PDB file of C-alpha atoms in Angstrom:
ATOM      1  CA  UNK A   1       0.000   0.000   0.000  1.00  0.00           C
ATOM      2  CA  UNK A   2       0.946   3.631  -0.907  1.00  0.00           C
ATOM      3  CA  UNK A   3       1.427   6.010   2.073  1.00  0.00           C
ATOM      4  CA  UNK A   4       1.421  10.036   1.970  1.00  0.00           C
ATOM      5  CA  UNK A   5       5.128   9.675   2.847  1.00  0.00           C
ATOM      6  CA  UNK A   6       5.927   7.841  -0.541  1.00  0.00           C
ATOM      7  CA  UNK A   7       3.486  10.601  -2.757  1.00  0.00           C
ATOM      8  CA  UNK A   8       6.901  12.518  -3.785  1.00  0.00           C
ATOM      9  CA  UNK A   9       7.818   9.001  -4.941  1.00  0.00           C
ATOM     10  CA  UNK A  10       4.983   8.803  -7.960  1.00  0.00           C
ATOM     11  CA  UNK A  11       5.880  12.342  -9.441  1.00  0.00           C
ATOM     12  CA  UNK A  12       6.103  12.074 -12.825  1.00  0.00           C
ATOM     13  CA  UNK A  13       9.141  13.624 -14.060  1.00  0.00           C
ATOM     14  CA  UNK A  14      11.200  14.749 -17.516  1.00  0.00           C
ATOM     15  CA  UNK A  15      14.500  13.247 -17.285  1.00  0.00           C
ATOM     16  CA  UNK A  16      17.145  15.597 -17.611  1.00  0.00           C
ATOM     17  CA  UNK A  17      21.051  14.563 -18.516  1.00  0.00           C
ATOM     18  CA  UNK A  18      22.669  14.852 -14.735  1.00  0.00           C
ATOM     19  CA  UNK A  19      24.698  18.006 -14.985  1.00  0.00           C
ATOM     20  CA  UNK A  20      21.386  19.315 -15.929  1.00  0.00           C
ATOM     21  CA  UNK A  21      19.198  18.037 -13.121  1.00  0.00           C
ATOM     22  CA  UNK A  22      21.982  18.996 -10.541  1.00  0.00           C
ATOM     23  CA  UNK A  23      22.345  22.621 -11.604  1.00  0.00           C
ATOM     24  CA  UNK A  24      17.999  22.437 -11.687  1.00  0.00           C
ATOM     25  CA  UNK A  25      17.529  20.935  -8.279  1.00  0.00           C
ATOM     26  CA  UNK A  26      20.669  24.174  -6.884  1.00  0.00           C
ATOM     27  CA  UNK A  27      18.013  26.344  -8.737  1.00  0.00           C
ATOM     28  CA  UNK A  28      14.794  24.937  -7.018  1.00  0.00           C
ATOM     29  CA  UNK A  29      17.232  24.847  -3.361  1.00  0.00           C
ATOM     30  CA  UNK A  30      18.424  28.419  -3.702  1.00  0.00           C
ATOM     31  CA  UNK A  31      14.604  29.717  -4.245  1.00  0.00           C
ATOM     32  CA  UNK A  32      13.419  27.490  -1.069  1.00  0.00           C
ATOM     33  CA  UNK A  33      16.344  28.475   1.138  1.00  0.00           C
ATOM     34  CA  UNK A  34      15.449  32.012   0.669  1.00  0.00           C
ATOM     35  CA  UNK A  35      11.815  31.991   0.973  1.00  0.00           C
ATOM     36  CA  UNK A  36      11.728  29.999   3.875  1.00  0.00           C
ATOM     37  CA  UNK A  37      15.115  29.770   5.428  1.00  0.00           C
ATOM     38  CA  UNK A  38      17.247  26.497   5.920  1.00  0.00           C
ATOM     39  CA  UNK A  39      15.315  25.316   8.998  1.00  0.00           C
ATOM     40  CA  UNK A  40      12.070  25.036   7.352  1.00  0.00           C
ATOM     41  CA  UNK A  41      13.085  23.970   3.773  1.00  0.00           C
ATOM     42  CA  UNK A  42      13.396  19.788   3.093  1.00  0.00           C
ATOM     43  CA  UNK A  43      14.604  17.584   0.983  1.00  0.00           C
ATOM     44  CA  UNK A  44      11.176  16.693   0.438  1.00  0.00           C
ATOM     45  CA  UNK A  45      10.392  19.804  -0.609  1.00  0.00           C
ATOM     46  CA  UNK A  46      13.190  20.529  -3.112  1.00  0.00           C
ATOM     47  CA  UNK A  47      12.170  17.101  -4.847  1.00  0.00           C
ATOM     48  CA  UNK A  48       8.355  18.392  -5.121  1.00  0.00           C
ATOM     49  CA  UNK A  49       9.176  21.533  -6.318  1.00  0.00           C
ATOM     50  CA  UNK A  50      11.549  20.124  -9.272  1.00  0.00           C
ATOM     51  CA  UNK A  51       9.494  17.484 -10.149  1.00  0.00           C
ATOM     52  CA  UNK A  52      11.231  14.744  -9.247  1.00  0.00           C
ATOM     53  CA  UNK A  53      11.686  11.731  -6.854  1.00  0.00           C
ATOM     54  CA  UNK A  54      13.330  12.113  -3.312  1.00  0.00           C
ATOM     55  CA  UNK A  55      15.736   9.382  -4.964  1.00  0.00           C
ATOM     56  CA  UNK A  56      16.889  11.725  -7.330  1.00  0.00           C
ATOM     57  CA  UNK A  57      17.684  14.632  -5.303  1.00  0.00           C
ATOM     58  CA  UNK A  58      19.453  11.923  -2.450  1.00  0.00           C
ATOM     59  CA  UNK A  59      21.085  10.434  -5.698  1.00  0.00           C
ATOM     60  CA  UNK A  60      22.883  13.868  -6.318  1.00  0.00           C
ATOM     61  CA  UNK A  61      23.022  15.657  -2.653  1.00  0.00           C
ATOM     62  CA  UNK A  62      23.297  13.151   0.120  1.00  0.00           C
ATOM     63  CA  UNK A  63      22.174  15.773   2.488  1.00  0.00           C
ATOM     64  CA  UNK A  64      20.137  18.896   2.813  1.00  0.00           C
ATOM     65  CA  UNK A  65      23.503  19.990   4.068  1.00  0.00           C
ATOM     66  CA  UNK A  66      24.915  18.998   1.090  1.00  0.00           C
ATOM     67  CA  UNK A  67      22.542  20.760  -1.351  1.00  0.00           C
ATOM     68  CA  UNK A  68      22.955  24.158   1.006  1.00  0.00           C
ATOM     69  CA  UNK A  69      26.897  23.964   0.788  1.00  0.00           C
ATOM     70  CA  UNK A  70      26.499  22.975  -3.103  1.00  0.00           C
ATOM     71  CA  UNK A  71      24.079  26.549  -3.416  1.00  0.00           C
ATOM     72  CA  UNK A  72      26.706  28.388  -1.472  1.00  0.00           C
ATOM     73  CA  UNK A  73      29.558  27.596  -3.710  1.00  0.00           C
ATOM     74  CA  UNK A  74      27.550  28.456  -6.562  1.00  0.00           C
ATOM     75  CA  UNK A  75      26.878  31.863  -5.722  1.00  0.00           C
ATOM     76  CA  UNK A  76      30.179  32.607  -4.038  1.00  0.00           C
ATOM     77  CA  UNK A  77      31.552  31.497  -7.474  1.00  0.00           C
ATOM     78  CA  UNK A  78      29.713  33.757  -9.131  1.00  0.00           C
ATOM     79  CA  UNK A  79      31.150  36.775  -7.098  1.00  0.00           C
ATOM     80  CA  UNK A  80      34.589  35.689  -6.948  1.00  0.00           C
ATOM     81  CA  UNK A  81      34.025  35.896 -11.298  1.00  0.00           C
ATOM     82  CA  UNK A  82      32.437  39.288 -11.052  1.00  0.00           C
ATOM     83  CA  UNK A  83      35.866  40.240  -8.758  1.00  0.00           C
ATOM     84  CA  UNK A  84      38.313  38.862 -10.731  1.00  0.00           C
ATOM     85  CA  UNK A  85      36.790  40.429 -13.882  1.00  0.00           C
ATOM     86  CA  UNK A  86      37.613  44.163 -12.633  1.00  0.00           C
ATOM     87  CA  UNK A  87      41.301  42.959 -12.949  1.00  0.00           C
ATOM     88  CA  UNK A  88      41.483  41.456 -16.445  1.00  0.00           C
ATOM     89  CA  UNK A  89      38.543  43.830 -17.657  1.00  0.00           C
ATOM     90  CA  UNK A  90      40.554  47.357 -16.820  1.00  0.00           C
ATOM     91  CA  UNK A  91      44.026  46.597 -16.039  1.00  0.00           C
ATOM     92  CA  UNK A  92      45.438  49.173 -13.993  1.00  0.00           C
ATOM     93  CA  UNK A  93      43.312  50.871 -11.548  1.00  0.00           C
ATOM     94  CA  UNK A  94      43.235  53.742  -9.020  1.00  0.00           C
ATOM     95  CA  UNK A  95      42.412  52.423  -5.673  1.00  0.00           C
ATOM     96  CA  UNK A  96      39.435  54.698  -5.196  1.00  0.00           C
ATOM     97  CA  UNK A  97      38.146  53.143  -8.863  1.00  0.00           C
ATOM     98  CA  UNK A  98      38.873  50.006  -7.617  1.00  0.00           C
ATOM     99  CA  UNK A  99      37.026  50.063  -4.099  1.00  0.00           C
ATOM    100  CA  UNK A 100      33.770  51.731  -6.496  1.00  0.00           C
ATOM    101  CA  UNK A 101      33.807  48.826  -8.691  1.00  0.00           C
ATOM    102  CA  UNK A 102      34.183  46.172  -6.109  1.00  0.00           C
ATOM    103  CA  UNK A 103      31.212  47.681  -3.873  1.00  0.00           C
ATOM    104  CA  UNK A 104      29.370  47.809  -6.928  1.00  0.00           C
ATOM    105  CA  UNK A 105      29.550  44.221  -7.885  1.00  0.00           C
ATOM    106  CA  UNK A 106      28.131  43.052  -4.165  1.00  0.00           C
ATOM    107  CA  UNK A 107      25.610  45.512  -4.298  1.00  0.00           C
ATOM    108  CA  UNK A 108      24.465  44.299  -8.071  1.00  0.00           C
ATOM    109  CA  UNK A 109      24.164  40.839  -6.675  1.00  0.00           C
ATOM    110  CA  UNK A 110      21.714  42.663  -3.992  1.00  0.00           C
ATOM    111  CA  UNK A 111      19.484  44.500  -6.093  1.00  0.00           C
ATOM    112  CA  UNK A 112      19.576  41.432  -8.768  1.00  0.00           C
ATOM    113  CA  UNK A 113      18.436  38.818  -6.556  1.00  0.00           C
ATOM    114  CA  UNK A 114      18.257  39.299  -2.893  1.00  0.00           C
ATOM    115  CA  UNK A 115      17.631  35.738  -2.273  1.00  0.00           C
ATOM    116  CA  UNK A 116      21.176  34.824  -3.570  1.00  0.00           C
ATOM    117  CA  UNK A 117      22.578  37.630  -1.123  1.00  0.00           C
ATOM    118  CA  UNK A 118      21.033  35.851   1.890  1.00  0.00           C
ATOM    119  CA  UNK A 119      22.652  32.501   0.380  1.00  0.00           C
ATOM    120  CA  UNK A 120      25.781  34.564   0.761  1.00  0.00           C
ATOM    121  CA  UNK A 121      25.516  35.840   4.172  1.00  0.00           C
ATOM    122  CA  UNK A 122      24.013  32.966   5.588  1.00  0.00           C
ATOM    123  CA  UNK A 123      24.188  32.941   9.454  1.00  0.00           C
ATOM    124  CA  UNK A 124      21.012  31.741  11.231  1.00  0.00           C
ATOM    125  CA  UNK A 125      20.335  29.215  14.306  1.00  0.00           C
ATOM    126  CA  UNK A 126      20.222  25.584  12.536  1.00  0.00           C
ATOM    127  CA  UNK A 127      23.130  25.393  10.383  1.00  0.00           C
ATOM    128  CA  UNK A 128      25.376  22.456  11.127  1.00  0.00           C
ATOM    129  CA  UNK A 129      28.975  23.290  12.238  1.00  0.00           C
ATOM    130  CA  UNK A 130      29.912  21.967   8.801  1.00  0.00           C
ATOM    131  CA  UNK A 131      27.560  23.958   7.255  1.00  0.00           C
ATOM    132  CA  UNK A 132      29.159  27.248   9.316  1.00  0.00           C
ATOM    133  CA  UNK A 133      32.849  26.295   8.576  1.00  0.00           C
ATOM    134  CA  UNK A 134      31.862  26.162   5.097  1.00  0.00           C
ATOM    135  CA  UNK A 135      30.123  29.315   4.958  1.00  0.00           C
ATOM    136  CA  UNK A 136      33.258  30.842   6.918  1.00  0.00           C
ATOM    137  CA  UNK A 137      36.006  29.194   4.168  1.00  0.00           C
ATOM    138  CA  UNK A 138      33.659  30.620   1.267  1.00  0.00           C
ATOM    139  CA  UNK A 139      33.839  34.496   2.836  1.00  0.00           C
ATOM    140  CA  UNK A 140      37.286  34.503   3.360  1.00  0.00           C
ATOM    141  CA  UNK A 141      37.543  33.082  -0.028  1.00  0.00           C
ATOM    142  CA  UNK A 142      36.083  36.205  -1.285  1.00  0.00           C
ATOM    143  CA  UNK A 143      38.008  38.326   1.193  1.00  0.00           C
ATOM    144  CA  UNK A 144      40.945  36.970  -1.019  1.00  0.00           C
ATOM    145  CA  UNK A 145      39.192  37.762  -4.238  1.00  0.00           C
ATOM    146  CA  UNK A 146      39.127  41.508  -2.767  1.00  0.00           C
ATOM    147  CA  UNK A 147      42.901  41.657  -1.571  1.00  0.00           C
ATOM    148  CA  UNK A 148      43.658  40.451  -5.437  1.00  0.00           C
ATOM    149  CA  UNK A 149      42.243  43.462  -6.454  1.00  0.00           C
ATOM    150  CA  UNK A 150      43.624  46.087  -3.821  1.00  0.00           C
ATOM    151  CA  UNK A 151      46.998  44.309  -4.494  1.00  0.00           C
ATOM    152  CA  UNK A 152      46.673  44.658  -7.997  1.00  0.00           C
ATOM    153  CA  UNK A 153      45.906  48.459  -7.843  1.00  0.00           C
ATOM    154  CA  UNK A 154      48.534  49.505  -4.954  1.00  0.00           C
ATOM    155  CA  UNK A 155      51.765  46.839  -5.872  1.00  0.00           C
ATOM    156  CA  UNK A 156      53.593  48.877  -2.624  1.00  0.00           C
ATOM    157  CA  UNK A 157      51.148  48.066   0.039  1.00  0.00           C
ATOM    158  CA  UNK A 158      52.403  45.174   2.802  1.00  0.00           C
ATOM    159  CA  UNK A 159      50.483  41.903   2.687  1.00  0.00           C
ATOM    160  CA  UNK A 160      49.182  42.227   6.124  1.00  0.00           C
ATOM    161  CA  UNK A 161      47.513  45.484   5.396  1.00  0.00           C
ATOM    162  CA  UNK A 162      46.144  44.571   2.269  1.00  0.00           C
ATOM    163  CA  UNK A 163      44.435  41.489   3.661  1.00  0.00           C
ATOM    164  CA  UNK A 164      43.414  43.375   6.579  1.00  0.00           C
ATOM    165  CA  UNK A 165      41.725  46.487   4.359  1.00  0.00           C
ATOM    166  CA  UNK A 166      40.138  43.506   2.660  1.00  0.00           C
ATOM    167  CA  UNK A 167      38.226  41.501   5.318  1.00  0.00           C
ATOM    168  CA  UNK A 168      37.622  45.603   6.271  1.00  0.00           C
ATOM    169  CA  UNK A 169      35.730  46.459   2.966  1.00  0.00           C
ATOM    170  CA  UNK A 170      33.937  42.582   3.046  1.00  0.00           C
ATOM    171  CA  UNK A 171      32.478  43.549   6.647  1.00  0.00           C
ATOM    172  CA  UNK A 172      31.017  47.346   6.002  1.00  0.00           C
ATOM    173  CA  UNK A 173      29.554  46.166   2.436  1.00  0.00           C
ATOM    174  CA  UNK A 174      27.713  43.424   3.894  1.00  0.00           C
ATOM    175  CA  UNK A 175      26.449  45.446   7.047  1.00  0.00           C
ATOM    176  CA  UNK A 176      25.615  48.621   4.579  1.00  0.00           C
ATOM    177  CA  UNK A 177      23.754  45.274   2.381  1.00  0.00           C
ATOM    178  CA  UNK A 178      21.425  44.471   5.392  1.00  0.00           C
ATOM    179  CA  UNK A 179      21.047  48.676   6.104  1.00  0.00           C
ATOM    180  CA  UNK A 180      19.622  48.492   2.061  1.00  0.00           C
ATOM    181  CA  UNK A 181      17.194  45.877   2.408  1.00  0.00           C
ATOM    182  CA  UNK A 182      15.891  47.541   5.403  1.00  0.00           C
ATOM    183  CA  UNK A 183      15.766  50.621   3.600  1.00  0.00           C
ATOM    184  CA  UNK A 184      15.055  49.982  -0.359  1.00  0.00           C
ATOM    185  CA  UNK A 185      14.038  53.276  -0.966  1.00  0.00           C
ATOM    186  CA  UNK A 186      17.666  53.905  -1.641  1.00  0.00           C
ATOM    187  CA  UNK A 187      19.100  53.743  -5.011  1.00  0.00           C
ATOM    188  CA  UNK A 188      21.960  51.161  -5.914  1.00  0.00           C
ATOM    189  CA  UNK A 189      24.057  54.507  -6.752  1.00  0.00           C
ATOM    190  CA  UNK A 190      23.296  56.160  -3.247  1.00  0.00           C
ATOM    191  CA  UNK A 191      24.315  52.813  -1.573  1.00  0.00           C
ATOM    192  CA  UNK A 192      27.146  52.331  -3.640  1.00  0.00           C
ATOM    193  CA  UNK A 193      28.217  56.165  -2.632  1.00  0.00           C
ATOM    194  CA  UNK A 194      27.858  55.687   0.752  1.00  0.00           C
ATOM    195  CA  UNK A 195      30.027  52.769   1.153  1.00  0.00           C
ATOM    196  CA  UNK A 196      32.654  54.339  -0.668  1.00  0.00           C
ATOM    197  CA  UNK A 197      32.712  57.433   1.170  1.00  0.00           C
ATOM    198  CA  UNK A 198      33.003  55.616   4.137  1.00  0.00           C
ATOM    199  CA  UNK A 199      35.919  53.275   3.272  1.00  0.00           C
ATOM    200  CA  UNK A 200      37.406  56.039   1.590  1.00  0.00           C
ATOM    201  CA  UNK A 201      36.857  58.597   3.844  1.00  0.00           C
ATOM    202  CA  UNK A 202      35.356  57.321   6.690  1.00  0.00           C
ATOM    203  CA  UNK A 203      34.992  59.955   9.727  1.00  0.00           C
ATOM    204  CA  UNK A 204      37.535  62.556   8.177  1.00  0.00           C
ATOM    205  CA  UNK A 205      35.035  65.201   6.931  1.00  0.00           C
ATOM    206  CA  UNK A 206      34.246  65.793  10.606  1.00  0.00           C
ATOM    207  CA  UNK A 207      37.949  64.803  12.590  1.00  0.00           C
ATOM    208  CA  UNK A 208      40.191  66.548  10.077  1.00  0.00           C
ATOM    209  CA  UNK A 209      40.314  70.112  10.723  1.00  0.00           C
ATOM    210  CA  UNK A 210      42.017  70.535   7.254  1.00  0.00           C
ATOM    211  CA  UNK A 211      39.369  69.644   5.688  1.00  0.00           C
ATOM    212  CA  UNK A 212      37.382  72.502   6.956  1.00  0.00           C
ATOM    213  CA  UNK A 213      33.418  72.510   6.581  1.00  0.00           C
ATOM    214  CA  UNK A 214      33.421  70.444   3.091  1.00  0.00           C
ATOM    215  CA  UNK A 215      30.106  68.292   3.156  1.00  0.00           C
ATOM    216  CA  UNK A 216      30.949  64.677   2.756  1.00  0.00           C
ATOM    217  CA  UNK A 217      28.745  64.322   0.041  1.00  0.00           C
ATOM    218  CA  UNK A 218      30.377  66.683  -2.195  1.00  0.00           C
ATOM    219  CA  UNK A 219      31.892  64.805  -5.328  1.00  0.00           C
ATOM    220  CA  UNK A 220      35.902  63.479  -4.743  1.00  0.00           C
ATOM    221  CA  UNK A 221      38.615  65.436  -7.019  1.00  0.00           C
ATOM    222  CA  UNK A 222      39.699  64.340 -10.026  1.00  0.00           C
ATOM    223  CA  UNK A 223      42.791  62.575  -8.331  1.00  0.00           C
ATOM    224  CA  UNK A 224      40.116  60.198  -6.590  1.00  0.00           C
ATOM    225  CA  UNK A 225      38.851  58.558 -10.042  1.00  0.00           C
ATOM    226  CA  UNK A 226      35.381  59.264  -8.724  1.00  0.00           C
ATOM    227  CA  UNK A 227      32.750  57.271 -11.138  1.00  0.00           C
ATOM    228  CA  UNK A 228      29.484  57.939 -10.438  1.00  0.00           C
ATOM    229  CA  UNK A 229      27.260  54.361 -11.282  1.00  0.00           C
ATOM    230  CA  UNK A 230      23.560  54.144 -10.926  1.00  0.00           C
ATOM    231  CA  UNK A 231      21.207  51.954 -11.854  1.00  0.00           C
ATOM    232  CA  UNK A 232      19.327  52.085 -15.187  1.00  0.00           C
ATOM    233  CA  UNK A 233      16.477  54.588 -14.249  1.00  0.00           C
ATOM    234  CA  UNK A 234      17.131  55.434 -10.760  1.00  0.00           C
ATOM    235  CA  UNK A 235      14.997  53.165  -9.119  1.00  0.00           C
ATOM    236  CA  UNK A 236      14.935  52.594  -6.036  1.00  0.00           C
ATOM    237  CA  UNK A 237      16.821  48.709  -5.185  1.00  0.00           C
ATOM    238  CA  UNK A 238      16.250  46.230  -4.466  1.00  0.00           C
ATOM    239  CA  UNK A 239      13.101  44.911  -5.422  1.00  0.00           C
ATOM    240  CA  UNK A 240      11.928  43.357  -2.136  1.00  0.00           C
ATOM    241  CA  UNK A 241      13.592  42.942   1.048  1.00  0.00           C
ATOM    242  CA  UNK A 242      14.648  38.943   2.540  1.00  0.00           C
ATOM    243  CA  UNK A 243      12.924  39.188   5.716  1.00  0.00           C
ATOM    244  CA  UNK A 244      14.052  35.587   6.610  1.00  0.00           C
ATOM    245  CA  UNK A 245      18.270  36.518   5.881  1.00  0.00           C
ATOM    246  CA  UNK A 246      18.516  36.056   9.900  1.00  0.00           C
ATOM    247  CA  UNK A 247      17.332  32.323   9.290  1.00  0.00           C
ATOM    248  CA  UNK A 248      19.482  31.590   6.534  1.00  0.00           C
TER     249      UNK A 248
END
């Protein structure tokens, strides 16, 4: 006899060459993880969604901590792309260029797909300690993608303080990410300003008496390589806010 724990058993299915089906099923995951966070999503669940058998999600992620670290990778892999591009893509950079372009590319990924950036910060009660020393490995895997580029743009500066400015410009972009969602009224541009006049600037309009009464918003010199980016039309970013990152 059939029981209501075998129905995801009997769902009829397209078969899909494997590369296919696993890249399909980190699709389905990724959507499920973010609506619903990691506690509440199962395997059960990502098999229903993509139309196939429990078998054949078990058959290519043993685990739903499997399929979580396999989403994570994806998506960090993505970033560390976008990062490496800036390099290859423009050769020789000013640093204040560089720190725009990086901050740019997170805060893309934000306004793009929200979902993904909760995959990326992931942090919630739940998560195995495998699942956290993974997450921890992938972040300072980007922190290294953003000390290529720093090091790339200022060949003088000491290891230590490059990785250092690096794990630096990961932390305030991710906090000024979670500042955005709770706040999408903001434009990507606006965000993207913000963060740079912080890690460029910081507190300095207001500490360094040198620097007299100039409002921090004023556009950098010319020296600065100040590039203004916005989004197509303005629009406010992104399009909805992940109320469940916490759970991730």
């Amino acid at each position: 006899m059939t029981t209501a724990a075998d129905s995801s058993d009997r769902v009829p299915r397209i078969r899909l060459p494997r590369e296919r089906r696993g890249q399909q099923l980190l699709d389905v995951a990724e959507r499920l993880f973010a609506d619903h966070g990691f506690n509440d999503t199962s395997m059960e669940e990502v098999a229903r969604a993509a139309g196939v058998t429990r078998t054949v999600v078990y058959g290519h992620y043993a685990t739903k901590d499997a399929i979580f670290i396999a989403c994570l990778r994806r998506a960090r892999a993505d970033l560390e792309h976008r990062l490496s591009e800036l390099i290859q893509a423009n050769g020789q950079m000013f640093m204040g260029e560089a720190f725009e372009r990086v901050i740019e590319v997170f805060f893309q990924i934000l306004e793009q797909d929200p979902g993904r950036w909760a995959m990326l910060y992931s942090t919630g009660p739940g998560l195995s300690e495998d699942v956290v020393n993974h997450v921890t490995t992938l972040r300072f895997d980007t922190v290294n993608g953003i000390a290529d580029v720093i090091g790339h743009c200022v060949t003088e500066m000491e290891p230590d303080r490059i990785n250092a400015y690096a794990h630096a410009v990961s932390g305030v972009t991710e906090q000024l990410g979670n500042w955005w969602l709770a706040n999408p009224a903001a434009s990507r541009g606006r965000v993207v300003a913000l963060c740079r006049d912080f890690i460029m600037d910081g507190f300095s309009p207001w500490t360094d008496s040198r620097r007299g009464h100039e409002s921090p918003s004023e556009p950098h010199s010319a020296a600065s390589t100040h590039i203004a980016f916005s989004n197509a039309a303005g629009e406010p970013g992104p399009g909805r806010a992940v109320d469940r990152v916490g759970e991730l």
